[in-house]
């Protein structure tokens, strides 16, 4: 029986969205996004079948909470993982199945050298690009073992969003303020004056 699933496969692809090689686009989507989808489809039916308490945790990134300049394709996949897990948590709220999404800051992994494992159909292996976060910078990051212990603690505590670096809180606060400012602007938007709105979605929003 499977009681805990951690979708953690990930690669780093750097470059601007409009100029990044399409093979790199396909590569990062196939690993970072489809890896999560395949994990859910392979294991969640088994978890639901045994009916015992179970948990799914998927790794996104702080780049799934706020855009990281020069990493459009990577950001896109990590925002997608956050969205998938928010929806998944809401869909299974009444099941014996909980969920979380890990949004780490810098962690001392080998993701900066992902291109050494790139398959031929995506352009083949190559030396790491100097446009993104370097292996030297990542080496200064958090110990991966500490992150593993944190994820276990979060699962036991029922914590959905798992952030590894409290000092990055201002990034979330800044983005939240910009989103709310967008709503303030919409409330006074001349183009919307007198227009009928649909109102809340049927069944309410998917997120808590």
Tab-separated table of C-alpha atoms in Angstrom:
chain	number	residue	atom	x	y	z
A	1	UNK	CA	0.000	0.000	0.000
A	2	UNK	CA	1.088	3.544	-0.742
A	3	UNK	CA	0.331	6.124	1.947
A	4	UNK	CA	2.680	8.976	1.028
A	5	UNK	CA	3.583	10.174	-2.472
A	6	UNK	CA	6.262	12.818	-3.047
A	7	UNK	CA	6.395	14.122	-6.622
A	8	UNK	CA	9.886	15.584	-6.649
A	9	UNK	CA	11.380	15.200	-10.137
A	10	UNK	CA	12.571	18.530	-11.480
A	11	UNK	CA	15.004	20.194	-13.867
A	12	UNK	CA	16.136	23.769	-14.326
A	13	UNK	CA	15.777	25.507	-17.687
A	14	UNK	CA	16.738	29.154	-17.968
A	15	UNK	CA	15.978	31.657	-20.695
A	16	UNK	CA	13.326	34.152	-21.718
A	17	UNK	CA	9.977	32.688	-22.753
A	18	UNK	CA	10.091	34.185	-26.238
A	19	UNK	CA	13.629	33.074	-27.079
A	20	UNK	CA	14.081	29.789	-25.195
A	21	UNK	CA	14.641	26.863	-27.571
A	22	UNK	CA	11.383	24.947	-28.057
A	23	UNK	CA	13.165	21.690	-27.242
A	24	UNK	CA	13.986	23.104	-23.818
A	25	UNK	CA	10.365	24.187	-23.410
A	26	UNK	CA	9.205	20.629	-24.120
A	27	UNK	CA	11.855	19.169	-21.826
A	28	UNK	CA	11.001	21.270	-18.772
A	29	UNK	CA	7.250	20.750	-19.248
A	30	UNK	CA	7.661	17.001	-19.729
A	31	UNK	CA	9.644	16.631	-16.501
A	32	UNK	CA	8.363	19.323	-14.135
A	33	UNK	CA	4.683	19.261	-15.092
A	34	UNK	CA	3.971	15.878	-16.642
A	35	UNK	CA	6.052	14.205	-13.936
A	36	UNK	CA	3.525	15.411	-11.357
A	37	UNK	CA	0.564	14.444	-13.533
A	38	UNK	CA	1.927	10.941	-14.130
A	39	UNK	CA	2.626	10.543	-10.416
A	40	UNK	CA	-0.933	11.502	-9.521
A	41	UNK	CA	-2.462	9.212	-12.121
A	42	UNK	CA	-0.276	6.262	-11.150
A	43	UNK	CA	-0.636	6.410	-7.368
A	44	UNK	CA	-3.761	8.321	-6.331
A	45	UNK	CA	-6.203	5.609	-7.521
A	46	UNK	CA	-4.278	3.115	-5.353
A	47	UNK	CA	-4.485	5.454	-2.363
A	48	UNK	CA	-8.202	5.985	-2.796
A	49	UNK	CA	-8.746	2.251	-3.217
A	50	UNK	CA	-7.280	1.280	0.160
A	51	UNK	CA	-9.172	4.105	1.864
A	52	UNK	CA	-6.616	4.628	4.625
A	53	UNK	CA	-5.169	8.067	5.471
A	54	UNK	CA	-2.784	9.114	2.702
A	55	UNK	CA	-0.942	12.199	1.533
A	56	UNK	CA	0.384	13.636	-1.730
A	57	UNK	CA	3.139	16.252	-1.741
A	58	UNK	CA	4.455	17.807	-4.946
A	59	UNK	CA	7.519	19.993	-5.292
A	60	UNK	CA	7.005	23.377	-6.911
A	61	UNK	CA	9.308	26.291	-6.075
A	62	UNK	CA	9.314	29.885	-4.927
A	63	UNK	CA	9.375	30.376	-8.703
A	64	UNK	CA	5.836	28.987	-8.610
A	65	UNK	CA	4.793	31.848	-6.340
A	66	UNK	CA	6.517	34.756	-8.061
A	67	UNK	CA	8.246	35.052	-11.410
A	68	UNK	CA	12.010	34.537	-11.475
A	69	UNK	CA	13.566	36.702	-14.180
A	70	UNK	CA	15.227	34.750	-16.960
A	71	UNK	CA	13.392	31.509	-16.207
A	72	UNK	CA	10.065	31.768	-18.022
A	73	UNK	CA	9.682	28.064	-18.897
A	74	UNK	CA	10.707	26.948	-15.403
A	75	UNK	CA	8.352	29.461	-13.775
A	76	UNK	CA	5.464	28.300	-15.949
A	77	UNK	CA	5.827	24.689	-14.832
A	78	UNK	CA	6.162	25.578	-11.159
A	79	UNK	CA	3.103	27.863	-11.198
A	80	UNK	CA	1.276	24.946	-12.835
A	81	UNK	CA	2.306	22.559	-10.050
A	82	UNK	CA	0.979	24.977	-7.416
A	83	UNK	CA	-2.306	25.211	-9.318
A	84	UNK	CA	-2.608	21.452	-9.708
A	85	UNK	CA	-2.040	20.844	-6.013
A	86	UNK	CA	-4.430	23.596	-4.896
A	87	UNK	CA	-7.101	22.019	-7.070
A	88	UNK	CA	-6.193	18.491	-5.975
A	89	UNK	CA	-6.466	19.452	-2.293
A	90	UNK	CA	-9.902	20.964	-2.837
A	91	UNK	CA	-11.152	18.021	-4.888
A	92	UNK	CA	-10.149	15.487	-2.230
A	93	UNK	CA	-11.081	17.519	0.840
A	94	UNK	CA	-13.790	15.006	1.772
A	95	UNK	CA	-11.617	11.965	1.071
A	96	UNK	CA	-9.089	10.446	3.456
A	97	UNK	CA	-6.421	12.063	1.299
A	98	UNK	CA	-4.520	15.240	2.148
A	99	UNK	CA	-2.093	17.264	0.053
A	100	UNK	CA	0.730	19.771	0.211
A	101	UNK	CA	2.931	21.739	-2.165
A	102	UNK	CA	6.603	22.368	-1.438
A	103	UNK	CA	7.866	25.795	-2.539
A	104	UNK	CA	11.554	25.843	-1.609
A	105	UNK	CA	14.054	28.633	-1.937
A	106	UNK	CA	17.656	27.701	-2.645
A	107	UNK	CA	18.440	24.090	-1.761
A	108	UNK	CA	21.834	22.437	-2.246
A	109	UNK	CA	20.866	20.099	-5.098
A	110	UNK	CA	22.246	19.367	-8.566
A	111	UNK	CA	19.410	21.085	-10.440
A	112	UNK	CA	21.826	23.702	-11.822
A	113	UNK	CA	23.517	20.944	-13.828
A	114	UNK	CA	20.292	19.402	-15.165
A	115	UNK	CA	21.422	19.677	-18.781
A	116	UNK	CA	24.011	16.942	-18.227
A	117	UNK	CA	21.075	14.493	-18.329
A	118	UNK	CA	19.092	16.041	-21.203
A	119	UNK	CA	18.030	13.399	-23.718
A	120	UNK	CA	18.858	13.667	-27.411
A	121	UNK	CA	15.269	14.465	-28.437
A	122	UNK	CA	15.477	17.611	-26.306
A	123	UNK	CA	18.836	18.700	-27.690
A	124	UNK	CA	21.222	16.359	-25.906
A	125	UNK	CA	23.490	16.766	-22.912
A	126	UNK	CA	25.433	19.994	-22.492
A	127	UNK	CA	27.392	22.028	-20.005
A	128	UNK	CA	25.301	24.097	-17.570
A	129	UNK	CA	24.213	27.508	-18.833
A	130	UNK	CA	25.694	30.568	-17.141
A	131	UNK	CA	22.357	32.403	-17.426
A	132	UNK	CA	20.710	30.831	-14.411
A	133	UNK	CA	21.513	30.019	-10.820
A	134	UNK	CA	24.964	28.476	-10.631
A	135	UNK	CA	25.952	25.295	-8.847
A	136	UNK	CA	28.153	27.440	-6.594
A	137	UNK	CA	25.160	29.525	-5.522
A	138	UNK	CA	23.028	26.442	-4.965
A	139	UNK	CA	25.732	24.858	-2.834
A	140	UNK	CA	25.089	27.639	-0.310
A	141	UNK	CA	21.452	26.582	-0.076
A	142	UNK	CA	19.586	24.560	2.494
A	143	UNK	CA	20.581	20.967	3.235
A	144	UNK	CA	18.187	18.682	1.283
A	145	UNK	CA	17.889	16.402	4.320
A	146	UNK	CA	16.509	19.321	6.327
A	147	UNK	CA	13.900	19.909	3.635
A	148	UNK	CA	12.922	16.248	3.782
A	149	UNK	CA	12.436	16.471	7.532
A	150	UNK	CA	10.427	19.658	7.067
A	151	UNK	CA	8.101	17.996	4.559
A	152	UNK	CA	7.443	15.150	6.996
A	153	UNK	CA	6.692	17.663	9.755
A	154	UNK	CA	4.364	19.578	7.434
A	155	UNK	CA	2.474	16.409	6.512
A	156	UNK	CA	1.973	15.560	10.182
A	157	UNK	CA	0.880	19.148	10.929
A	158	UNK	CA	-1.538	19.324	7.991
A	159	UNK	CA	0.359	22.230	6.417
A	160	UNK	CA	-0.499	22.779	2.739
A	161	UNK	CA	2.025	25.422	1.617
A	162	UNK	CA	5.548	24.416	2.622
A	163	UNK	CA	8.089	27.248	2.441
A	164	UNK	CA	11.714	26.585	3.328
A	165	UNK	CA	13.018	30.134	3.766
A	166	UNK	CA	10.989	32.457	6.034
A	167	UNK	CA	13.159	35.402	4.927
A	168	UNK	CA	11.443	35.269	1.508
A	169	UNK	CA	8.046	36.152	2.998
A	170	UNK	CA	8.262	39.637	1.459
A	171	UNK	CA	8.079	38.097	-2.025
A	172	UNK	CA	4.647	36.649	-1.278
A	173	UNK	CA	3.510	39.853	0.426
A	174	UNK	CA	4.574	41.992	-2.539
A	175	UNK	CA	2.794	39.746	-5.039
A	176	UNK	CA	-0.354	39.641	-2.891
A	177	UNK	CA	-0.414	43.447	-2.724
A	178	UNK	CA	-0.111	43.676	-6.508
A	179	UNK	CA	-2.987	41.237	-6.970
A	180	UNK	CA	-5.214	43.147	-4.547
A	181	UNK	CA	-4.273	46.402	-6.278
A	182	UNK	CA	-5.528	44.830	-9.487
A	183	UNK	CA	-8.914	44.244	-7.845
A	184	UNK	CA	-8.974	47.822	-6.546
A	185	UNK	CA	-8.321	49.043	-10.070
A	186	UNK	CA	-11.056	46.789	-11.482
A	187	UNK	CA	-13.560	48.194	-8.959
A	188	UNK	CA	-13.059	51.639	-10.501
A	189	UNK	CA	-12.493	50.570	-14.107
A	190	UNK	CA	-14.594	52.726	-16.457
A	191	UNK	CA	-15.018	49.890	-18.959
A	192	UNK	CA	-16.828	47.772	-16.335
A	193	UNK	CA	-19.222	50.438	-15.059
A	194	UNK	CA	-22.821	49.243	-15.351
A	195	UNK	CA	-21.835	45.816	-16.672
A	196	UNK	CA	-23.470	42.717	-15.197
A	197	UNK	CA	-21.114	40.274	-13.476
A	198	UNK	CA	-21.628	36.509	-13.267
A	199	UNK	CA	-20.846	36.443	-9.557
A	200	UNK	CA	-19.327	33.505	-7.634
A	201	UNK	CA	-18.602	30.306	-9.517
A	202	UNK	CA	-21.164	27.514	-9.049
A	203	UNK	CA	-20.108	25.425	-6.080
A	204	UNK	CA	-17.727	28.087	-4.814
A	205	UNK	CA	-14.028	28.455	-5.380
A	206	UNK	CA	-11.867	25.334	-5.364
A	207	UNK	CA	-9.370	26.709	-2.875
A	208	UNK	CA	-9.988	27.037	0.821
